[in-house]
């Protein structure tokens, strides 16, 4: 009789235990918030020691096309730079922006949880999250694809203890509502962008940043202590708060070669089209009736 009573109570106990478990709230990991740039947000370029430009560089963007330097004051090649903002050399504005850069750098460096992935990012597709590598470095050869999975506020943070290096003609491709303003690169030493590469995101480098010939950037180049070196680049600091009803697109154009050394010759123009808004774009065509100046060198 006692055995029968125990058997009849067991299903009731199990049912109550299951009901209690079902009543518990589901646990899920929260999405990463964006990194607060503070007053740094209006600077396409910010450096600590020097800024150098050895070609014709174009700096613009609806978030701000400013250039800042603090505490350094040396800006060789300044006359070659076309910009939509203001140059701040060791002034109060640059000083405050540098402080905000330190805060943003530390914020990105401290983000968790972290997923460790291979050093080579080219050829891979990554979803939102925080990433580092066992070697402490990242490199991009070919194309890195960032997939926001339909979330325009999705955040990508890449952390390196040492360097970030991109190969010539490499690129970063954004899909499914991924946006340049939500991509951050915290670099423990220096970053180098290869010739004619296309880079996306905010670089926070502890030391220096070099953008080689023809490299294009949709984002920011921000070096805390060292130099930013430019050479015929196009840098667009795109704003993040774009209305979902207003698509945005950015087109960069580069010529190769830059100069003809022996009379007539062929010049190849390369166009890179970047969707800087949050609406998907398709069937984009580019028509151009303007030719950039190509000089003849006798």
PDB file of C-alpha atoms in Angstrom:
ATOM      1  CA  UNK A   1       0.000   0.000   0.000  1.00  0.00           C
ATOM      2  CA  UNK A   2       2.864   2.349   0.802  1.00  0.00           C
ATOM      3  CA  UNK A   3       4.541   1.531  -2.492  1.00  0.00           C
ATOM      4  CA  UNK A   4       1.397   2.472  -4.363  1.00  0.00           C
ATOM      5  CA  UNK A   5       1.204   5.821  -2.537  1.00  0.00           C
ATOM      6  CA  UNK A   6       4.783   6.664  -3.461  1.00  0.00           C
ATOM      7  CA  UNK A   7       4.104   5.836  -7.085  1.00  0.00           C
ATOM      8  CA  UNK A   8       1.059   8.043  -7.200  1.00  0.00           C
ATOM      9  CA  UNK A   9       2.954  10.980  -5.611  1.00  0.00           C
ATOM     10  CA  UNK A  10       5.950  10.791  -7.972  1.00  0.00           C
ATOM     11  CA  UNK A  11       4.183  12.096 -11.099  1.00  0.00           C
ATOM     12  CA  UNK A  12       2.726  14.974  -9.094  1.00  0.00           C
ATOM     13  CA  UNK A  13       6.215  15.916  -7.779  1.00  0.00           C
ATOM     14  CA  UNK A  14       7.729  15.762 -11.266  1.00  0.00           C
ATOM     15  CA  UNK A  15       4.936  17.915 -12.686  1.00  0.00           C
ATOM     16  CA  UNK A  16       5.461  20.542  -9.965  1.00  0.00           C
ATOM     17  CA  UNK A  17       9.258  20.538 -10.552  1.00  0.00           C
ATOM     18  CA  UNK A  18       8.793  21.026 -14.297  1.00  0.00           C
ATOM     19  CA  UNK A  19       6.329  23.837 -13.714  1.00  0.00           C
ATOM     20  CA  UNK A  20       8.796  25.593 -11.415  1.00  0.00           C
ATOM     21  CA  UNK A  21      11.594  25.244 -13.973  1.00  0.00           C
ATOM     22  CA  UNK A  22       9.382  26.643 -16.743  1.00  0.00           C
ATOM     23  CA  UNK A  23       8.586  29.659 -14.553  1.00  0.00           C
ATOM     24  CA  UNK A  24      12.272  30.680 -14.309  1.00  0.00           C
ATOM     25  CA  UNK A  25      13.291  33.525 -16.648  1.00  0.00           C
ATOM     26  CA  UNK A  26      15.344  32.605 -19.699  1.00  0.00           C
ATOM     27  CA  UNK A  27      19.012  33.603 -19.496  1.00  0.00           C
ATOM     28  CA  UNK A  28      20.592  35.125 -22.604  1.00  0.00           C
ATOM     29  CA  UNK A  29      23.785  37.068 -23.243  1.00  0.00           C
ATOM     30  CA  UNK A  30      23.207  40.762 -23.859  1.00  0.00           C
ATOM     31  CA  UNK A  31      24.428  42.375 -27.049  1.00  0.00           C
ATOM     32  CA  UNK A  32      27.533  44.544 -26.834  1.00  0.00           C
ATOM     33  CA  UNK A  33      26.846  48.292 -26.492  1.00  0.00           C
ATOM     34  CA  UNK A  34      28.706  50.623 -28.802  1.00  0.00           C
ATOM     35  CA  UNK A  35      31.957  52.278 -27.738  1.00  0.00           C
ATOM     36  CA  UNK A  36      31.415  55.896 -26.660  1.00  0.00           C
ATOM     37  CA  UNK A  37      33.741  58.079 -28.730  1.00  0.00           C
ATOM     38  CA  UNK A  38      32.998  61.344 -26.924  1.00  0.00           C
ATOM     39  CA  UNK A  39      34.407  64.399 -28.694  1.00  0.00           C
ATOM     40  CA  UNK A  40      36.711  62.102 -30.674  1.00  0.00           C
ATOM     41  CA  UNK A  41      33.728  61.295 -32.906  1.00  0.00           C
ATOM     42  CA  UNK A  42      34.266  64.376 -35.096  1.00  0.00           C
ATOM     43  CA  UNK A  43      37.910  63.514 -35.879  1.00  0.00           C
ATOM     44  CA  UNK A  44      38.728  61.446 -38.937  1.00  0.00           C
ATOM     45  CA  UNK A  45      42.412  61.627 -37.941  1.00  0.00           C
ATOM     46  CA  UNK A  46      43.895  62.022 -34.458  1.00  0.00           C
ATOM     47  CA  UNK A  47      47.549  61.472 -33.526  1.00  0.00           C
ATOM     48  CA  UNK A  48      49.993  62.034 -30.687  1.00  0.00           C
ATOM     49  CA  UNK A  49      53.334  62.982 -32.271  1.00  0.00           C
ATOM     50  CA  UNK A  50      53.025  63.874 -35.976  1.00  0.00           C
ATOM     51  CA  UNK A  51      50.724  63.624 -38.972  1.00  0.00           C
ATOM     52  CA  UNK A  52      52.393  63.188 -42.368  1.00  0.00           C
ATOM     53  CA  UNK A  53      50.868  63.133 -45.852  1.00  0.00           C
ATOM     54  CA  UNK A  54      52.960  62.342 -48.920  1.00  0.00           C
ATOM     55  CA  UNK A  55      50.132  62.444 -51.473  1.00  0.00           C
ATOM     56  CA  UNK A  56      46.755  64.031 -52.164  1.00  0.00           C
ATOM     57  CA  UNK A  57      44.523  62.813 -49.347  1.00  0.00           C
ATOM     58  CA  UNK A  58      40.793  63.552 -49.046  1.00  0.00           C
ATOM     59  CA  UNK A  59      39.184  63.615 -45.594  1.00  0.00           C
ATOM     60  CA  UNK A  60      35.443  64.081 -45.150  1.00  0.00           C
ATOM     61  CA  UNK A  61      32.355  62.580 -43.542  1.00  0.00           C
ATOM     62  CA  UNK A  62      29.052  63.657 -42.064  1.00  0.00           C
ATOM     63  CA  UNK A  63      30.293  62.696 -38.588  1.00  0.00           C
ATOM     64  CA  UNK A  64      33.159  65.167 -38.931  1.00  0.00           C
ATOM     65  CA  UNK A  65      36.249  65.655 -41.068  1.00  0.00           C
ATOM     66  CA  UNK A  66      38.504  67.115 -38.373  1.00  0.00           C
ATOM     67  CA  UNK A  67      42.212  66.423 -37.968  1.00  0.00           C
ATOM     68  CA  UNK A  68      43.772  66.581 -34.504  1.00  0.00           C
ATOM     69  CA  UNK A  69      47.274  66.392 -33.062  1.00  0.00           C
ATOM     70  CA  UNK A  70      48.256  66.450 -29.384  1.00  0.00           C
ATOM     71  CA  UNK A  71      50.744  67.051 -27.882  1.00  0.00           C
ATOM     72  CA  UNK A  72      52.703  67.158 -31.176  1.00  0.00           C
ATOM     73  CA  UNK A  73      52.496  70.066 -33.623  1.00  0.00           C
ATOM     74  CA  UNK A  74      54.256  68.749 -36.768  1.00  0.00           C
ATOM     75  CA  UNK A  75      52.055  68.219 -39.844  1.00  0.00           C
ATOM     76  CA  UNK A  76      54.262  67.783 -42.957  1.00  0.00           C
ATOM     77  CA  UNK A  77      52.262  67.612 -46.173  1.00  0.00           C
ATOM     78  CA  UNK A  78      49.317  69.508 -44.738  1.00  0.00           C
ATOM     79  CA  UNK A  79      48.945  71.438 -47.999  1.00  0.00           C
ATOM     80  CA  UNK A  80      48.205  68.160 -49.819  1.00  0.00           C
ATOM     81  CA  UNK A  81      45.179  67.337 -47.646  1.00  0.00           C
ATOM     82  CA  UNK A  82      41.645  68.282 -48.653  1.00  0.00           C
ATOM     83  CA  UNK A  83      39.258  68.174 -45.706  1.00  0.00           C
ATOM     84  CA  UNK A  84      35.762  69.251 -44.736  1.00  0.00           C
ATOM     85  CA  UNK A  85      36.643  69.884 -41.099  1.00  0.00           C
ATOM     86  CA  UNK A  86      39.226  71.799 -39.094  1.00  0.00           C
ATOM     87  CA  UNK A  87      42.845  71.112 -38.197  1.00  0.00           C
ATOM     88  CA  UNK A  88      43.511  71.256 -34.429  1.00  0.00           C
ATOM     89  CA  UNK A  89      47.217  71.296 -33.565  1.00  0.00           C
ATOM     90  CA  UNK A  90      47.945  70.993 -29.824  1.00  0.00           C
ATOM     91  CA  UNK A  91      44.918  73.093 -28.895  1.00  0.00           C
ATOM     92  CA  UNK A  92      42.261  72.495 -26.243  1.00  0.00           C
ATOM     93  CA  UNK A  93      39.938  70.716 -28.667  1.00  0.00           C
ATOM     94  CA  UNK A  94      42.647  68.233 -29.622  1.00  0.00           C
ATOM     95  CA  UNK A  95      43.596  67.723 -25.956  1.00  0.00           C
ATOM     96  CA  UNK A  96      40.032  66.866 -24.933  1.00  0.00           C
ATOM     97  CA  UNK A  97      39.644  64.549 -27.919  1.00  0.00           C
ATOM     98  CA  UNK A  98      42.861  62.756 -26.943  1.00  0.00           C
ATOM     99  CA  UNK A  99      41.494  62.183 -23.420  1.00  0.00           C
ATOM    100  CA  UNK A 100      38.292  60.784 -24.917  1.00  0.00           C
ATOM    101  CA  UNK A 101      40.362  58.526 -27.174  1.00  0.00           C
ATOM    102  CA  UNK A 102      42.103  57.048 -24.128  1.00  0.00           C
ATOM    103  CA  UNK A 103      38.689  56.345 -22.576  1.00  0.00           C
ATOM    104  CA  UNK A 104      37.402  54.707 -25.770  1.00  0.00           C
ATOM    105  CA  UNK A 105      40.597  52.649 -26.118  1.00  0.00           C
ATOM    106  CA  UNK A 106      40.312  51.330 -22.555  1.00  0.00           C
ATOM    107  CA  UNK A 107      36.620  50.599 -23.017  1.00  0.00           C
ATOM    108  CA  UNK A 108      37.243  48.488 -26.126  1.00  0.00           C
ATOM    109  CA  UNK A 109      40.249  46.753 -24.511  1.00  0.00           C
ATOM    110  CA  UNK A 110      38.163  45.712 -21.520  1.00  0.00           C
ATOM    111  CA  UNK A 111      35.177  44.228 -23.347  1.00  0.00           C
ATOM    112  CA  UNK A 112      34.117  40.651 -22.548  1.00  0.00           C
ATOM    113  CA  UNK A 113      33.302  37.887 -23.276  1.00  0.00           C
ATOM    114  CA  UNK A 114      36.046  37.421 -25.857  1.00  0.00           C
ATOM    115  CA  UNK A 115      36.173  34.828 -28.637  1.00  0.00           C
ATOM    116  CA  UNK A 116      39.680  33.820 -29.738  1.00  0.00           C
ATOM    117  CA  UNK A 117      39.987  33.333 -33.490  1.00  0.00           C
ATOM    118  CA  UNK A 118      42.858  32.839 -35.982  1.00  0.00           C
ATOM    119  CA  UNK A 119      45.179  35.734 -36.778  1.00  0.00           C
ATOM    120  CA  UNK A 120      44.200  35.757 -40.453  1.00  0.00           C
ATOM    121  CA  UNK A 121      40.756  37.311 -40.878  1.00  0.00           C
ATOM    122  CA  UNK A 122      40.662  37.299 -44.669  1.00  0.00           C
ATOM    123  CA  UNK A 123      38.237  34.806 -46.186  1.00  0.00           C
ATOM    124  CA  UNK A 124      36.120  34.571 -43.024  1.00  0.00           C
ATOM    125  CA  UNK A 125      32.617  35.760 -42.126  1.00  0.00           C
ATOM    126  CA  UNK A 126      32.082  36.959 -38.553  1.00  0.00           C
ATOM    127  CA  UNK A 127      28.938  37.821 -36.608  1.00  0.00           C
ATOM    128  CA  UNK A 128      28.704  40.496 -33.862  1.00  0.00           C
ATOM    129  CA  UNK A 129      30.936  40.032 -30.842  1.00  0.00           C
ATOM    130  CA  UNK A 130      34.337  40.670 -29.285  1.00  0.00           C
ATOM    131  CA  UNK A 131      37.339  38.948 -30.870  1.00  0.00           C
ATOM    132  CA  UNK A 132      41.054  38.489 -30.244  1.00  0.00           C
ATOM    133  CA  UNK A 133      43.741  36.073 -31.470  1.00  0.00           C
ATOM    134  CA  UNK A 134      46.198  33.801 -29.672  1.00  0.00           C
ATOM    135  CA  UNK A 135      49.133  35.500 -31.408  1.00  0.00           C
ATOM    136  CA  UNK A 136      47.988  38.942 -30.306  1.00  0.00           C
ATOM    137  CA  UNK A 137      47.862  40.181 -33.906  1.00  0.00           C
ATOM    138  CA  UNK A 138      45.330  40.406 -36.711  1.00  0.00           C
ATOM    139  CA  UNK A 139      45.865  40.510 -40.450  1.00  0.00           C
ATOM    140  CA  UNK A 140      43.504  40.733 -43.416  1.00  0.00           C
ATOM    141  CA  UNK A 141      44.404  39.177 -46.759  1.00  0.00           C
ATOM    142  CA  UNK A 142      41.571  39.127 -49.265  1.00  0.00           C
ATOM    143  CA  UNK A 143      38.105  39.957 -47.905  1.00  0.00           C
ATOM    144  CA  UNK A 144      36.750  39.919 -44.351  1.00  0.00           C
ATOM    145  CA  UNK A 145      32.942  39.845 -44.204  1.00  0.00           C
ATOM    146  CA  UNK A 146      31.065  41.209 -41.177  1.00  0.00           C
ATOM    147  CA  UNK A 147      27.488  39.950 -40.881  1.00  0.00           C
ATOM    148  CA  UNK A 148      25.193  41.908 -38.524  1.00  0.00           C
ATOM    149  CA  UNK A 149      22.399  39.328 -38.984  1.00  0.00           C
ATOM    150  CA  UNK A 150      19.818  42.052 -39.582  1.00  0.00           C
ATOM    151  CA  UNK A 151      20.676  44.167 -36.523  1.00  0.00           C
ATOM    152  CA  UNK A 152      21.846  47.695 -37.514  1.00  0.00           C
ATOM    153  CA  UNK A 153      23.084  48.263 -33.941  1.00  0.00           C
ATOM    154  CA  UNK A 154      25.257  45.134 -33.913  1.00  0.00           C
ATOM    155  CA  UNK A 155      28.777  45.816 -32.579  1.00  0.00           C
ATOM    156  CA  UNK A 156      32.053  44.222 -33.702  1.00  0.00           C
ATOM    157  CA  UNK A 157      35.150  44.710 -31.515  1.00  0.00           C
ATOM    158  CA  UNK A 158      38.581  43.370 -32.474  1.00  0.00           C
ATOM    159  CA  UNK A 159      41.342  43.466 -29.852  1.00  0.00           C
ATOM    160  CA  UNK A 160      45.048  42.960 -30.515  1.00  0.00           C
ATOM    161  CA  UNK A 161      47.917  42.968 -28.043  1.00  0.00           C
ATOM    162  CA  UNK A 162      50.247  43.964 -30.862  1.00  0.00           C
ATOM    163  CA  UNK A 163      49.550  44.807 -34.528  1.00  0.00           C
ATOM    164  CA  UNK A 164      46.840  45.043 -37.164  1.00  0.00           C
ATOM    165  CA  UNK A 165      48.078  44.662 -40.754  1.00  0.00           C
ATOM    166  CA  UNK A 166      46.037  44.545 -43.952  1.00  0.00           C
ATOM    167  CA  UNK A 167      47.409  43.297 -47.270  1.00  0.00           C
ATOM    168  CA  UNK A 168      47.370  45.210 -50.551  1.00  0.00           C
ATOM    169  CA  UNK A 169      43.923  45.213 -52.216  1.00  0.00           C
ATOM    170  CA  UNK A 170      42.300  43.635 -49.152  1.00  0.00           C
ATOM    171  CA  UNK A 171      38.834  44.749 -48.097  1.00  0.00           C
ATOM    172  CA  UNK A 172      36.146  44.550 -45.421  1.00  0.00           C
ATOM    173  CA  UNK A 173      32.637  43.765 -46.618  1.00  0.00           C
ATOM    174  CA  UNK A 174      29.540  44.601 -44.545  1.00  0.00           C
ATOM    175  CA  UNK A 175      26.336  42.609 -44.967  1.00  0.00           C
ATOM    176  CA  UNK A 176      22.885  42.291 -43.370  1.00  0.00           C
ATOM    177  CA  UNK A 177      22.764  45.806 -41.850  1.00  0.00           C
ATOM    178  CA  UNK A 178      26.353  45.883 -40.529  1.00  0.00           C
ATOM    179  CA  UNK A 179      27.560  49.505 -40.272  1.00  0.00           C
ATOM    180  CA  UNK A 180      31.056  51.040 -40.247  1.00  0.00           C
ATOM    181  CA  UNK A 181      30.243  53.101 -37.150  1.00  0.00           C
ATOM    182  CA  UNK A 182      29.753  49.886 -35.122  1.00  0.00           C
ATOM    183  CA  UNK A 183      33.133  48.338 -35.959  1.00  0.00           C
ATOM    184  CA  UNK A 184      36.060  48.961 -33.580  1.00  0.00           C
ATOM    185  CA  UNK A 185      39.725  47.923 -33.700  1.00  0.00           C
ATOM    186  CA  UNK A 186      41.754  48.233 -30.474  1.00  0.00           C
ATOM    187  CA  UNK A 187      45.412  47.831 -31.435  1.00  0.00           C
ATOM    188  CA  UNK A 188      48.076  47.333 -28.756  1.00  0.00           C
ATOM    189  CA  UNK A 189      50.867  48.858 -30.826  1.00  0.00           C
ATOM    190  CA  UNK A 190      50.591  49.896 -34.490  1.00  0.00           C
ATOM    191  CA  UNK A 191      48.373  49.399 -37.528  1.00  0.00           C
ATOM    192  CA  UNK A 192      49.351  49.307 -41.212  1.00  0.00           C
ATOM    193  CA  UNK A 193      46.844  49.448 -44.085  1.00  0.00           C
ATOM    194  CA  UNK A 194      48.111  47.982 -47.354  1.00  0.00           C
ATOM    195  CA  UNK A 195      48.182  49.770 -50.707  1.00  0.00           C
ATOM    196  CA  UNK A 196      44.745  50.174 -52.291  1.00  0.00           C
ATOM    197  CA  UNK A 197      43.112  48.277 -49.445  1.00  0.00           C
ATOM    198  CA  UNK A 198      39.593  49.179 -48.279  1.00  0.00           C
ATOM    199  CA  UNK A 199      39.204  49.355 -44.504  1.00  0.00           C
ATOM    200  CA  UNK A 200      36.096  49.809 -42.350  1.00  0.00           C
ATOM    201  CA  UNK A 201      35.829  50.861 -38.709  1.00  0.00           C
ATOM    202  CA  UNK A 202      37.431  52.924 -35.959  1.00  0.00           C
ATOM    203  CA  UNK A 203      41.099  52.150 -35.291  1.00  0.00           C
ATOM    204  CA  UNK A 204      42.303  52.910 -31.740  1.00  0.00           C
ATOM    205  CA  UNK A 205      46.074  52.370 -31.916  1.00  0.00           C
ATOM    206  CA  UNK A 206      48.293  52.768 -28.873  1.00  0.00           C
ATOM    207  CA  UNK A 207      51.240  53.845 -31.013  1.00  0.00           C
ATOM    208  CA  UNK A 208      50.948  54.620 -34.724  1.00  0.00           C
ATOM    209  CA  UNK A 209      48.879  54.114 -37.882  1.00  0.00           C
ATOM    210  CA  UNK A 210      50.163  53.993 -41.468  1.00  0.00           C
ATOM    211  CA  UNK A 211      47.818  54.135 -44.458  1.00  0.00           C
ATOM    212  CA  UNK A 212      49.818  53.180 -47.532  1.00  0.00           C
ATOM    213  CA  UNK A 213      49.266  54.480 -51.066  1.00  0.00           C
ATOM    214  CA  UNK A 214      45.640  54.479 -52.181  1.00  0.00           C
ATOM    215  CA  UNK A 215      44.180  52.881 -49.050  1.00  0.00           C
ATOM    216  CA  UNK A 216      40.590  53.960 -48.344  1.00  0.00           C
ATOM    217  CA  UNK A 217      38.931  54.081 -44.934  1.00  0.00           C
ATOM    218  CA  UNK A 218      35.308  54.435 -43.876  1.00  0.00           C
ATOM    219  CA  UNK A 219      35.811  55.218 -40.201  1.00  0.00           C
ATOM    220  CA  UNK A 220      38.596  56.808 -38.159  1.00  0.00           C
ATOM    221  CA  UNK A 221      42.373  56.580 -37.742  1.00  0.00           C
ATOM    222  CA  UNK A 222      43.127  57.433 -34.102  1.00  0.00           C
ATOM    223  CA  UNK A 223      46.668  56.993 -32.718  1.00  0.00           C
ATOM    224  CA  UNK A 224      47.190  57.719 -29.016  1.00  0.00           C
ATOM    225  CA  UNK A 225      50.944  58.282 -28.726  1.00  0.00           C
ATOM    226  CA  UNK A 226      52.582  58.061 -32.141  1.00  0.00           C
ATOM    227  CA  UNK A 227      52.125  59.243 -35.712  1.00  0.00           C
ATOM    228  CA  UNK A 228      49.535  58.877 -38.433  1.00  0.00           C
ATOM    229  CA  UNK A 229      51.146  58.568 -41.871  1.00  0.00           C
ATOM    230  CA  UNK A 230      49.054  59.095 -45.009  1.00  0.00           C
ATOM    231  CA  UNK A 231      49.693  58.683 -48.736  1.00  0.00           C
ATOM    232  CA  UNK A 232      46.976  59.558 -51.246  1.00  0.00           C
ATOM    233  CA  UNK A 233      44.136  58.172 -49.130  1.00  0.00           C
ATOM    234  CA  UNK A 234      40.398  58.731 -48.894  1.00  0.00           C
ATOM    235  CA  UNK A 235      39.036  58.750 -45.342  1.00  0.00           C
ATOM    236  CA  UNK A 236      35.325  59.123 -44.645  1.00  0.00           C
ATOM    237  CA  UNK A 237      34.138  59.506 -41.041  1.00  0.00           C
ATOM    238  CA  UNK A 238      30.524  58.371 -41.414  1.00  0.00           C
ATOM    239  CA  UNK A 239      27.876  59.226 -38.826  1.00  0.00           C
ATOM    240  CA  UNK A 240      26.004  56.410 -37.120  1.00  0.00           C
ATOM    241  CA  UNK A 241      22.594  57.939 -36.401  1.00  0.00           C
ATOM    242  CA  UNK A 242      21.292  57.586 -39.932  1.00  0.00           C
ATOM    243  CA  UNK A 243      17.535  57.425 -40.337  1.00  0.00           C
ATOM    244  CA  UNK A 244      16.286  54.020 -41.408  1.00  0.00           C
ATOM    245  CA  UNK A 245      14.366  55.745 -44.185  1.00  0.00           C
ATOM    246  CA  UNK A 246      17.464  57.409 -45.640  1.00  0.00           C
ATOM    247  CA  UNK A 247      19.909  55.136 -47.456  1.00  0.00           C
ATOM    248  CA  UNK A 248      23.538  56.248 -47.596  1.00  0.00           C
ATOM    249  CA  UNK A 249      26.324  55.267 -49.926  1.00  0.00           C
ATOM    250  CA  UNK A 250      29.987  56.176 -50.276  1.00  0.00           C
ATOM    251  CA  UNK A 251      32.093  55.784 -53.405  1.00  0.00           C
ATOM    252  CA  UNK A 252      35.887  56.066 -53.479  1.00  0.00           C
ATOM    253  CA  UNK A 253      37.913  56.302 -56.666  1.00  0.00           C
ATOM    254  CA  UNK A 254      41.631  55.757 -57.204  1.00  0.00           C
ATOM    255  CA  UNK A 255      43.859  55.860 -60.283  1.00  0.00           C
ATOM    256  CA  UNK A 256      46.713  53.500 -61.094  1.00  0.00           C
ATOM    257  CA  UNK A 257      49.267  54.635 -62.038  1.00  0.00           C
ATOM    258  CA  UNK A 258      49.180  58.072 -60.457  1.00  0.00           C
ATOM    259  CA  UNK A 259      51.614  59.484 -63.018  1.00  0.00           C
ATOM    260  CA  UNK A 260      52.631  58.659 -66.588  1.00  0.00           C
ATOM    261  CA  UNK A 261      56.405  58.742 -66.980  1.00  0.00           C
ATOM    262  CA  UNK A 262      56.800  58.363 -70.738  1.00  0.00           C
ATOM    263  CA  UNK A 263      54.002  59.933 -72.748  1.00  0.00           C
ATOM    264  CA  UNK A 264      50.560  58.353 -73.326  1.00  0.00           C
ATOM    265  CA  UNK A 265      49.588  55.226 -71.435  1.00  0.00           C
ATOM    266  CA  UNK A 266      46.774  53.325 -69.779  1.00  0.00           C
ATOM    267  CA  UNK A 267      45.309  54.436 -66.451  1.00  0.00           C
ATOM    268  CA  UNK A 268      43.048  52.093 -64.482  1.00  0.00           C
ATOM    269  CA  UNK A 269      40.416  53.604 -62.179  1.00  0.00           C
ATOM    270  CA  UNK A 270      39.180  51.510 -59.259  1.00  0.00           C
ATOM    271  CA  UNK A 271      35.833  52.242 -57.586  1.00  0.00           C
ATOM    272  CA  UNK A 272      34.917  50.959 -54.113  1.00  0.00           C
ATOM    273  CA  UNK A 273      31.249  51.295 -53.153  1.00  0.00           C
ATOM    274  CA  UNK A 274      30.383  51.140 -49.438  1.00  0.00           C
ATOM    275  CA  UNK A 275      26.899  51.096 -47.931  1.00  0.00           C
ATOM    276  CA  UNK A 276      27.235  53.429 -44.916  1.00  0.00           C
ATOM    277  CA  UNK A 277      23.507  53.405 -44.107  1.00  0.00           C
ATOM    278  CA  UNK A 278      21.309  50.701 -42.606  1.00  0.00           C
ATOM    279  CA  UNK A 279      19.156  49.851 -45.604  1.00  0.00           C
ATOM    280  CA  UNK A 280      20.212  47.015 -47.907  1.00  0.00           C
ATOM    281  CA  UNK A 281      21.319  48.196 -51.330  1.00  0.00           C
ATOM    282  CA  UNK A 282      21.412  46.137 -54.510  1.00  0.00           C
ATOM    283  CA  UNK A 283      22.013  46.622 -58.226  1.00  0.00           C
ATOM    284  CA  UNK A 284      24.219  49.645 -57.585  1.00  0.00           C
ATOM    285  CA  UNK A 285      25.809  51.110 -60.691  1.00  0.00           C
ATOM    286  CA  UNK A 286      28.421  53.853 -60.946  1.00  0.00           C
ATOM    287  CA  UNK A 287      28.570  56.323 -63.827  1.00  0.00           C
ATOM    288  CA  UNK A 288      31.477  58.745 -63.932  1.00  0.00           C
ATOM    289  CA  UNK A 289      32.259  61.447 -66.482  1.00  0.00           C
ATOM    290  CA  UNK A 290      35.082  63.001 -64.462  1.00  0.00           C
ATOM    291  CA  UNK A 291      38.711  61.999 -64.732  1.00  0.00           C
ATOM    292  CA  UNK A 292      41.018  62.690 -61.810  1.00  0.00           C
ATOM    293  CA  UNK A 293      44.164  64.643 -62.707  1.00  0.00           C
ATOM    294  CA  UNK A 294      46.947  62.363 -63.933  1.00  0.00           C
ATOM    295  CA  UNK A 295      50.124  64.296 -64.504  1.00  0.00           C
ATOM    296  CA  UNK A 296      52.755  63.706 -67.146  1.00  0.00           C
ATOM    297  CA  UNK A 297      56.262  63.567 -65.694  1.00  0.00           C
ATOM    298  CA  UNK A 298      58.873  64.517 -68.315  1.00  0.00           C
TER     299      UNK A 298
END
